[in-house]
Tab-separated table of C-alpha atoms in Angstrom:
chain	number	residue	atom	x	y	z
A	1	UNK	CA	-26.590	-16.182	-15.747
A	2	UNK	CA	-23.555	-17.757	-13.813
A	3	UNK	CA	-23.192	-21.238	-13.191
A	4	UNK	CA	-22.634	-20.178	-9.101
A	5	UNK	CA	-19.083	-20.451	-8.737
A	6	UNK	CA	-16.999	-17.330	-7.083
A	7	UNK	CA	-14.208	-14.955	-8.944
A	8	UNK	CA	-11.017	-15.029	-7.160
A	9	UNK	CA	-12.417	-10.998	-6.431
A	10	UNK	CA	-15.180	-12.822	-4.126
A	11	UNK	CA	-13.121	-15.293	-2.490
A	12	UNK	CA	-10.612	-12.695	-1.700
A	13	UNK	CA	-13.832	-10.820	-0.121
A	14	UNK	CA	-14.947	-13.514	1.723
A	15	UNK	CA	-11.736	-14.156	3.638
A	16	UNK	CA	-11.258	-10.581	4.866
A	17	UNK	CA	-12.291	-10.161	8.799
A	18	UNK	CA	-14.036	-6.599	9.458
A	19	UNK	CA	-14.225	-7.337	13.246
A	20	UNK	CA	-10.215	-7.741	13.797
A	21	UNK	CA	-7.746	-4.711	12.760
A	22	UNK	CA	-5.299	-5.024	10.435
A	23	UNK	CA	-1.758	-3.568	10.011
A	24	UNK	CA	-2.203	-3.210	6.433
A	25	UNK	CA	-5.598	-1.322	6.252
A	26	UNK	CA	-4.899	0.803	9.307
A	27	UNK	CA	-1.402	1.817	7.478
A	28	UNK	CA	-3.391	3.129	4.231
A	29	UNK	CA	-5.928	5.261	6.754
A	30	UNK	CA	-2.746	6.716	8.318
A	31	UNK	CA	-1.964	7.765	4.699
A	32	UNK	CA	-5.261	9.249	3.861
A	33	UNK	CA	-6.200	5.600	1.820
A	34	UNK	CA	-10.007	4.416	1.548
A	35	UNK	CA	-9.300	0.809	1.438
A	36	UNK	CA	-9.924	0.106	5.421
A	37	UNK	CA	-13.000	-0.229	7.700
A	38	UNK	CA	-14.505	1.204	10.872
A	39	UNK	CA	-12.661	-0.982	12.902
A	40	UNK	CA	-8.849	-0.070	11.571
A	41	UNK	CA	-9.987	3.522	12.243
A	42	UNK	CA	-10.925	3.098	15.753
A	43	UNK	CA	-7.304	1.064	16.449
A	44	UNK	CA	-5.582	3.285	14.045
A	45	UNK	CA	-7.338	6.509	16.167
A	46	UNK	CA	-6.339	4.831	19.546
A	47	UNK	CA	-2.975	4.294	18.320
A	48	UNK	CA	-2.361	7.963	17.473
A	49	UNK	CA	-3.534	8.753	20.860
A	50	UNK	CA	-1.211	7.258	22.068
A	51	UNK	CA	1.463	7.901	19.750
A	52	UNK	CA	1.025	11.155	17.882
A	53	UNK	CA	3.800	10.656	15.659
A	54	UNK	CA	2.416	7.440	13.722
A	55	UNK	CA	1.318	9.392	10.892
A	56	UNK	CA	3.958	11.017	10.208
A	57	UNK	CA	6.494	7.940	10.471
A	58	UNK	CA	3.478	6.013	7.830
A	59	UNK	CA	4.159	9.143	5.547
A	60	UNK	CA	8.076	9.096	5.854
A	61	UNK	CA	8.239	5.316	5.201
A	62	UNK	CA	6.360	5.800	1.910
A	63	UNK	CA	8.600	9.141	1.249
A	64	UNK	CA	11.680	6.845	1.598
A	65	UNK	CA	10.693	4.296	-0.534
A	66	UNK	CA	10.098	6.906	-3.281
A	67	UNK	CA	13.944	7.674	-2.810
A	68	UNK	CA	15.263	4.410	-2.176
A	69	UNK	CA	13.650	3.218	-5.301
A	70	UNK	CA	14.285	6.191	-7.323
A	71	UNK	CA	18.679	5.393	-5.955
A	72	UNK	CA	18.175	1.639	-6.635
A	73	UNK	CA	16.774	1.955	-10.040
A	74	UNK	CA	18.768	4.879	-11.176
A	75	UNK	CA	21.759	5.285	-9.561
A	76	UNK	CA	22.475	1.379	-9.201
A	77	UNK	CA	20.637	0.532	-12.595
A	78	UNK	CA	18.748	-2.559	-11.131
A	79	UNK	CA	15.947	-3.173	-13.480
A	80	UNK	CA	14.249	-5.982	-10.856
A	81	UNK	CA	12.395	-5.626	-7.766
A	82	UNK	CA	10.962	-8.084	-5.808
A	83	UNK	CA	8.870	-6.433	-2.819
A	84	UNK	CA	7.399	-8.663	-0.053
A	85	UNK	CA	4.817	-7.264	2.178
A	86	UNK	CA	3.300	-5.019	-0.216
A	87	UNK	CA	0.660	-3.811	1.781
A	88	UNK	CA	-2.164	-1.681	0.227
A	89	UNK	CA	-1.574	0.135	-2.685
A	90	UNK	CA	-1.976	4.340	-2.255
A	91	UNK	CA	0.477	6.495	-4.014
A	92	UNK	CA	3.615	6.312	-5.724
A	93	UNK	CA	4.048	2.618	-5.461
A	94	UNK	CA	7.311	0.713	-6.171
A	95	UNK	CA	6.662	-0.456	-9.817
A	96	UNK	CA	5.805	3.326	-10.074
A	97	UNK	CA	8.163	4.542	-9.034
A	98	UNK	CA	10.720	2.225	-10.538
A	99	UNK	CA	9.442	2.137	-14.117
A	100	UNK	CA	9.455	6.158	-14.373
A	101	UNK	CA	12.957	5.907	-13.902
A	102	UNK	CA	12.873	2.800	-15.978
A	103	UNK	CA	9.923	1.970	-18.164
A	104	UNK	CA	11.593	-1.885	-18.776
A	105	UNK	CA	11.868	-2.492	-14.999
A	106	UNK	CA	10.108	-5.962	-13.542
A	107	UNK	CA	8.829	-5.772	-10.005
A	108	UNK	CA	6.825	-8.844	-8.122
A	109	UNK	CA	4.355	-8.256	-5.400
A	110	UNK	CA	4.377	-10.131	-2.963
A	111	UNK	CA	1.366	-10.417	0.184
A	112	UNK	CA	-0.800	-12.808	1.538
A	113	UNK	CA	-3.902	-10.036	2.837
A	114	UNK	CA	-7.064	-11.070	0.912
A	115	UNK	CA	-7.893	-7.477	0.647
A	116	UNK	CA	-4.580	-6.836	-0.966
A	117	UNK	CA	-5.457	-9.782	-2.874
A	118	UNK	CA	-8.729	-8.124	-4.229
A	119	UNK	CA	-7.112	-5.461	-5.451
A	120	UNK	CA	-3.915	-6.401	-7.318
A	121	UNK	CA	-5.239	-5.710	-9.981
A	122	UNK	CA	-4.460	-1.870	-9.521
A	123	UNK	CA	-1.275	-3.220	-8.035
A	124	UNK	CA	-0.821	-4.831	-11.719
A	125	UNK	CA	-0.558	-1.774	-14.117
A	126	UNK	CA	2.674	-1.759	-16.060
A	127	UNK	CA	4.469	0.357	-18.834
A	128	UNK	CA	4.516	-1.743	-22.238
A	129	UNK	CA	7.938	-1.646	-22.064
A	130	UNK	CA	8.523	-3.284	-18.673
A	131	UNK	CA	5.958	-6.558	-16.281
A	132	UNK	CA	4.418	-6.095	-12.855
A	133	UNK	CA	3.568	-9.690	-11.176
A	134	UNK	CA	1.365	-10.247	-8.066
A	135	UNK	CA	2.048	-13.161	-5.904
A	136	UNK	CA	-0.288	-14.731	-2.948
A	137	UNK	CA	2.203	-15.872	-0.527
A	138	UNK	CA	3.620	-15.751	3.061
A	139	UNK	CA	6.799	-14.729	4.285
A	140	UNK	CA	7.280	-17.615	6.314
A	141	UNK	CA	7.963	-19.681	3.150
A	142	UNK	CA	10.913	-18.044	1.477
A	143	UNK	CA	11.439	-20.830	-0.760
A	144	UNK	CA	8.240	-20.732	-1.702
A	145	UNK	CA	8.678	-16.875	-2.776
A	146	UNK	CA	11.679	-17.421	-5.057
A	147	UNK	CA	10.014	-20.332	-6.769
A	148	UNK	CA	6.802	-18.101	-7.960
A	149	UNK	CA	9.171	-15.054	-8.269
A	150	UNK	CA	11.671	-16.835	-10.696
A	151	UNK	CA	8.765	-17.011	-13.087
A	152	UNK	CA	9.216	-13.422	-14.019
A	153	UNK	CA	12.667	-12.459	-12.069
A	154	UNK	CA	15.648	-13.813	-13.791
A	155	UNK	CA	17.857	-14.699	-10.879
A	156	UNK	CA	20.931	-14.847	-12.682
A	157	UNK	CA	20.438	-10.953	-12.871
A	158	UNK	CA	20.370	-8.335	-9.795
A	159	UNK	CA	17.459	-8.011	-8.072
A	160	UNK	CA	16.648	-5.963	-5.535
A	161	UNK	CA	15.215	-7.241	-2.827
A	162	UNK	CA	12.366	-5.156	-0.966
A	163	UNK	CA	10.962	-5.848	3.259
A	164	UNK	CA	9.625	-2.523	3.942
A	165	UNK	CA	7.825	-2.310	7.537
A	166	UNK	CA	7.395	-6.331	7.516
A	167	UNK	CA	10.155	-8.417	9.272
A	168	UNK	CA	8.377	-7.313	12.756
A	169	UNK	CA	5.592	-9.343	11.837
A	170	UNK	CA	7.875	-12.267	11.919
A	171	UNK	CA	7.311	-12.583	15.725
A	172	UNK	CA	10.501	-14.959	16.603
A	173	UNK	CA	13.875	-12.669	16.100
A	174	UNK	CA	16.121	-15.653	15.302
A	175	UNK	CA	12.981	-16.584	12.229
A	176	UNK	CA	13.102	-13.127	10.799
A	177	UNK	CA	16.974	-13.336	10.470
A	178	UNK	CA	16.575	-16.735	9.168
A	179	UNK	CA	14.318	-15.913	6.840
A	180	UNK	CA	16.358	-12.782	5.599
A	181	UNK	CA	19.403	-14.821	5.119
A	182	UNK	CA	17.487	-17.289	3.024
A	183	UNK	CA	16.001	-14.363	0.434
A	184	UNK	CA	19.736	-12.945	0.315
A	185	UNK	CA	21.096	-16.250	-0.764
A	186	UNK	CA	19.211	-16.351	-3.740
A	187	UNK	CA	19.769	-13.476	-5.297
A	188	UNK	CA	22.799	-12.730	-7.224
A	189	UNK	CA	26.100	-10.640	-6.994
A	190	UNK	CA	25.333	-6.813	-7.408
A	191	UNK	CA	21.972	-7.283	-6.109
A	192	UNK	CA	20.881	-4.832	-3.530
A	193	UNK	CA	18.697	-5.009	0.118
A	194	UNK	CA	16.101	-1.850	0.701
A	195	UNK	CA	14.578	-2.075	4.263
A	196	UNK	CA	12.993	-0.494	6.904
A	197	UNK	CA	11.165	-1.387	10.088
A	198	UNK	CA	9.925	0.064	13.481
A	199	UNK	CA	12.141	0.645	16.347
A	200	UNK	CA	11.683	0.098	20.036
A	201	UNK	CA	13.193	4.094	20.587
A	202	UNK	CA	10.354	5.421	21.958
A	203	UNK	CA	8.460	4.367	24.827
A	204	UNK	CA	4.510	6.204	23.284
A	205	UNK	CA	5.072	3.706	20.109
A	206	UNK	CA	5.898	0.912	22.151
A	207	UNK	CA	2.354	1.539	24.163
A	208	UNK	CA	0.959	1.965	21.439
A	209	UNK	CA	1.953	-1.151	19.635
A	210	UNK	CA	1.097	-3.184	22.761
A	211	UNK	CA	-2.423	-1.624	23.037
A	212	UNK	CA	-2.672	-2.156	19.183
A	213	UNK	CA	-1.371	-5.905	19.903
A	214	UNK	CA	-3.740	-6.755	22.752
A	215	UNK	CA	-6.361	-6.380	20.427
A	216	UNK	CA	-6.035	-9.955	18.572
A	217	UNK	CA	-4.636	-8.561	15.586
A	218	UNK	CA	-1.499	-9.907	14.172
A	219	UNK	CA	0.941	-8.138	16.379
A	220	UNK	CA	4.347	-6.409	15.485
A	221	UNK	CA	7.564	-6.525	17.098
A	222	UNK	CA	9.564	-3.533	17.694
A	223	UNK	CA	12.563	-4.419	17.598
A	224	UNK	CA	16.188	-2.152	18.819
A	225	UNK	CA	18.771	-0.627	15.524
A	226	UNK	CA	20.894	-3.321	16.820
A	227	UNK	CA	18.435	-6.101	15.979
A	228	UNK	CA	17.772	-4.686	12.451
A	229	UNK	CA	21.546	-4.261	11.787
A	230	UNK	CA	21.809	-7.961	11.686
A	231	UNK	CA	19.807	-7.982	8.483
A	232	UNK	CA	22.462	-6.374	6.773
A	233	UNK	CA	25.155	-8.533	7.965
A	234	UNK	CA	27.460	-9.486	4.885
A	235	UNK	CA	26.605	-6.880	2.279
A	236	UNK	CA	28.072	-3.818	1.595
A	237	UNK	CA	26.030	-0.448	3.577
A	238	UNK	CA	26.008	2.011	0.955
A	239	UNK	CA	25.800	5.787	2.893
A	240	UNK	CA	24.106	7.189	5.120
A	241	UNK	CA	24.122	3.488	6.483
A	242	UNK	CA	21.083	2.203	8.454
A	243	UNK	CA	19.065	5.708	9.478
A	244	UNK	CA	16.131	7.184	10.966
A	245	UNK	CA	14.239	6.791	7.298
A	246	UNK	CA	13.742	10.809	6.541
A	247	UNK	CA	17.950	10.906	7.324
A	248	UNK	CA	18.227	8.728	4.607
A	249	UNK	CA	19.334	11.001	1.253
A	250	UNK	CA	16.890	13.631	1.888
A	251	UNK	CA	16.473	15.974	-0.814
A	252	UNK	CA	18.925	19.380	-0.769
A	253	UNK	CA	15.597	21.038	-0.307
A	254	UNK	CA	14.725	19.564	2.474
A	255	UNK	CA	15.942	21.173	5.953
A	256	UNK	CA	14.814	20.660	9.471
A	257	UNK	CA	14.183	17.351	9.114
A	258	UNK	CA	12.179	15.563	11.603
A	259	UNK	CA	13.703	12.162	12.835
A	260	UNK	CA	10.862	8.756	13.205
A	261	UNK	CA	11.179	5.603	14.822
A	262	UNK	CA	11.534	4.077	11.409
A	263	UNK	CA	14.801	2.801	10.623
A	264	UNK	CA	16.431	1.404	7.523
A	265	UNK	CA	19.164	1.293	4.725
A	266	UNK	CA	20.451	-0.067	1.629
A	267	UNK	CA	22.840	-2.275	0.860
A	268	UNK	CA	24.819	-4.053	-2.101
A	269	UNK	CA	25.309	-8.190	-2.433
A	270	UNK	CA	28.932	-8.186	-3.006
């Protein structure tokens, strides 16, 4: 018998709107994930119409975040990850990926979808050794962020700080750059930036987006490599510099490689 109140699970359930599509969902049915409904298929099918490539920039995003976080947590040694925008959890996910390189590594979650919501608790698996935190909050309120990520961060340690794929939700340019500068402040020397986000270089994606925009879902901004460079402003670029995301330390074993419209880079606080 229960005494009628709902689990967080159910109030996560009840907020989630089936009739709209949503970036997050229709991302993890790009990348063969379960977790969306009929109607991110239908805008995620129309959107590959449009723009065939899509799936293949959704798989080389997740591919580069594999081997940024592999370089961060291995080469660099950061043990701390904070990753805003998680999105949907499918495969090899950052505190994954970070604590098989090291099993002591902390990494925070960060997203304010209720279905990401109901399921952070797969999101929440960590090795003994190291602590994987969820947070519910919005990227507009980056002081909000470091306040609930300082719980389990230690900020007088590097971090590295994490915005894959989500600054072009920040509609206003001048907002998003704001916003970056704020979460840079905060963390300390040595710490490091890993980004990416969608470019405006091809005129399909940019239909695309539009079409996927004038549906009444929260749209995204493309936005030119000269926009996203400003991100980086005042930290160190480590190499290859800000790249198509597959040009970005591609295995030796990989040849031929296919350019996307997905660009990105890391780079060192000084």
């Amino acid at each position: 018998m229960t005494d009628g109140s709902s689990t967080p699970d159910q109030q996560a359930l009840t907020k989630i709107d089936t009739t709209v599509p949503h970036s997050a969902r229709i991302w993890n049915y790009w990348m063969g994930g379960k977790d969306n409904y009929e109607v991110d298929r239908i805008a995620g099918d129309e959107y590959r119409e449009v723009a065939p490539n899509i799936e293949t920039m959704a798989r080389a995003s997740r591919a580069y975040l594999i081997r940024t976080v592999t370089h961060v947590a291995g080469e660099c040694g950061i043990r701390q990850f904070l990753d805003i925008g998680t999105g949907l959890p499918t495969y090899d996910n950052t505190h994954q990926v970070a604590q098989r390189v090291a099993p002591e590594a902390r990494i925070v979650y960060v997203d304010n979808d209720p279905l990401v919501l109901r399921h952070a608790q797969a999101l929440l698996t960590s090795t003994r050794e190291g602590v994987t935190d969820y947070i519910d909050a919005d990227l507009h309120e980056p002081e909000r962020i470091l306040a609930a990520a300082s719980k389990t961060l230690d900020f007088d340690r590097p971090i590295a700080l994490m915005l894959m794929g989500i600054l072009g939700h920040i509609q206003n340019y001048d907002e998003s750059v704001s916003i970056v500068r704020r979460l840079q402040a905060a963390l300390p020397s040595g710490s490091y930036f890993v980004h990416y986000d969608s470019t405006d270089t091809d005129q399909a994606l940019k239909q695309a987006q539009q079409g996927y925009d004038d549906t009444g879902a929260v749209p995204y901004v493309l936005r030119s490599v000269e926009q996203i460079s400003r991100f980086y402003e005042g930290l160190e670029l480590i190499e290859p510099g800000i790249v198509s995301c597959p040009l970005w330390r591609p295995a030796p074993s990989e040849t031929d490689i296919e350019t996307t419209d997905v660009h990105g880079g890391v780079a060192r606080k000084p």
